[in-house]
Amino acid sequence: MKSRLPIFGSILVLASAGAPGSAWAGGPTRFVNPFAGSATERGAAHPGGTFPGASMPFGMVQFGPDTTASPENAVAKTVGLPTTNSGRGYSWKSDQITGFSLTHLSGAGCPAYGDFPMLPFTGRLQTSPAKPGSNALSPRFRAGFSHSRESASPGAYSVRMHAPGGGAVSAQLAATTRTGFARLVFPKTKRASLLINAGGSGAGTSAASVQVHPGRREITGAASSGFFCAQRNRYRVYFAAKFDRRFSSYGTWQRGSLDAASRQSSDTVTPQPRNAAQSGAYATIDARRDRRVDVRVGISFVSPEGAEQNLRAESLHLGLRALRERARHAWNRDLSEIGVAGAPGQDVRTFYTDLYQAQLAPRTFSDADGRYPGMDGHVHRARGHTQYADFSGWDIYRTQIELLALLHPGRASDMVRSLVADQRQSGCLPKWPVANGQTMEMIGDPADQIISSAAAFGAGDFNHDAALTAMLKGATSACQSPNNGSYVERQGLSPYETRGFIPFEQNQQGNLVTSVFGSPQAVYGTASTTLEYAGADFAVAQFAARFAGNGQAYRRLMRRSANWKHLFDRGSGYLEPRLSDGSFPPGYGPTTGDGFAEGDSAQYTWSVPWNLGGLARRLGGVRRAQPRLGRFLAHLNATAHGAHSRHAYLGNEPSLLAPWIFDWLGRPYRTQEIVRHAIRRYWHARPAGYPGQNDLGETSAWYAMAALGFYPEIPGVGMLALDSPLFAHEVMRLPGGTVRVSSPGAAHGHAFIHGLRLNGHNYARPWLSFCALQHGARLYFDLRSRPDRRWGAGKRARPPSFAATARSPHRSCGP
């Protein structure tokens, strides 16, 4: 039986993972604050965008409250999408709930999901509750609440609210992977109603329908939504809600028309952003004698029958307490893969909160019987694996997929299988898929880095030849998927292959250039897209040689990984957009921004993690690169100017790798200093506790890895750059063995490494191979309050860099 790692104060112990709660009272879930990231950190450009609802790890159902207020989203505002949380998410600053929806997307920058919001109501329903022209209900159908009457923990959410119609209603939510459970306690009333807004999806719906089955005490329905960030994707989802009480009355609405005693309703509109199909149903129960109403609801992306089957498979015979206990046990099991101790309680809380947030996505997409809708529009069955959806590609390839591969190689392998299945069905690997739809959100070809990094960190249980074939197709041919909104995998591939860069003349700035308002072939940020393609080529090359034995592909793509050099302007000393005649744009500055996605030249110049040695030489050598990197990192979250700053912006992805570059420049003590400052300053287990959007777990995974003292700097390579552990004691239970880390000085706040012992032997490099850890290891860090400028600083100690002429992939295993 596998042991788990509970914490008593600051002492790590081992315990059996037997019955729920047997490890210790509460388990690591007691440290988690699901509200973290639901407000905006002072000075940050965006909130974390998290939600505090009930969910299992990587759950299909994420059942939680939606509120009225949220900082406006620039993309949503530009294209006319809803700019508040109405039906799409949660904001700590709000005091009004618009409903409890069954699906969420944690930390995304645009409205998504928020399907089938349900709202208790105690008044007399005389007119349609739909707000004209909106996916939301009328403002009078909002429930007031305060945080003092609200609580959440992994797998559970509760609130006491002022119900529209009058009186207080308490709601307690729980979830399994594919179902939700709501216990509603009404005031004594003969009109205890639940409104289900089938048209209430966060980005609106193009089709919504409901059916009431009073004999079965059930309401079912469907919704068609999509257009994530105004992209072309669409999805259809179904629900089945079973009540434990018979209905005293019921009815439906369609747009402005309410039909009492009606058993069905539907509405459709032309599919486009900000859809507003309006359809819903209500059921009323007499709660004068028994105030409690239990509702179980299953969802499916396959069919109404799939929702029913998921409900029968996962929920029908379990009560609220049992469901919550099952969820708590599941979260304790996953969170206990890492045990930490020997740091202030606030650090332990932040660590487990972020480890929790990093395991909410991707979403389980296949039903309990394995069926799921593919990207070709047909129903498929996942045999021997779980199909996952919702990969925030441009974000999660940097840290999250590596963390998941370390802790859950089986799940991470299934995620790779899912991406390869998406490619098989649509013809192209995804960038940022939502449900079973391709979107061209953001840039690059990030599935390459996701697949290669997962394999490099131990998640290799998938068909390597099929994965390589899929990656090579996207890297070497103009892959377009007509049945997915004309999705294009690599825009600008032809000039990238022939010139080694995408000319600035093709640049179209802004996230919307590939949306329904632009061309699928448009190139957002020609310079940053060139860099992303070079990084993807490097990752594919590493995978081709190490896991598929394809030396020809390795050599070809390694040559292309040097394409970043075409962007280096020797005059300015920055990576910049380049014109088709080979010149650089006149008057271009490091903060201009044009040609880069969500960043500028000052920030992207450091984005060559696979060849930082080569980059340092271009910058004039290590001695010149050191002070320049120091100036860049003098401000770590330059939110005053954000993506147009000379400094780092840890609230967004292009700067995430920067603190570890000092390991390559002979000053690892600066990495240790900067990372410790960053994780203590910008991450906290409180609502305003994130430096920027959580991006489906990437921001949380970054913190978790940084706090452990290991960071996967180079996508596609099983190598970990070192900072210094935040905790005096760490235990990581990897599938191949246990890694035990002792850093006594960390308990006193010390951040600087003066020595490291690996398995009892002195180790003087600021990096480790995954191979040195995968079968278990013992590490002892000598941490002190003052820097040791010599430890890990020698030229031979520096982490590897990979030039285009590297003869073989990274294979180093051990000192």
PDB file of C-alpha atoms in Angstrom, residues 28 187 300 558 614:
ATOM      1  CA  PRO A  28      -3.343  18.433   3.217  1.00  0.00           C
ATOM      2  CA  PRO A 187     -37.151  28.883   4.427  1.00  0.00           C
ATOM      3  CA  SER A 300     -22.051  14.692 -20.695  1.00  0.00           C
ATOM      4  CA  MET A 558      17.809  21.051 -34.291  1.00  0.00           C
ATOM      5  CA  GLY A 614      24.441  30.848 -27.157  1.00  0.00           C
TER       6      GLY A 614
END
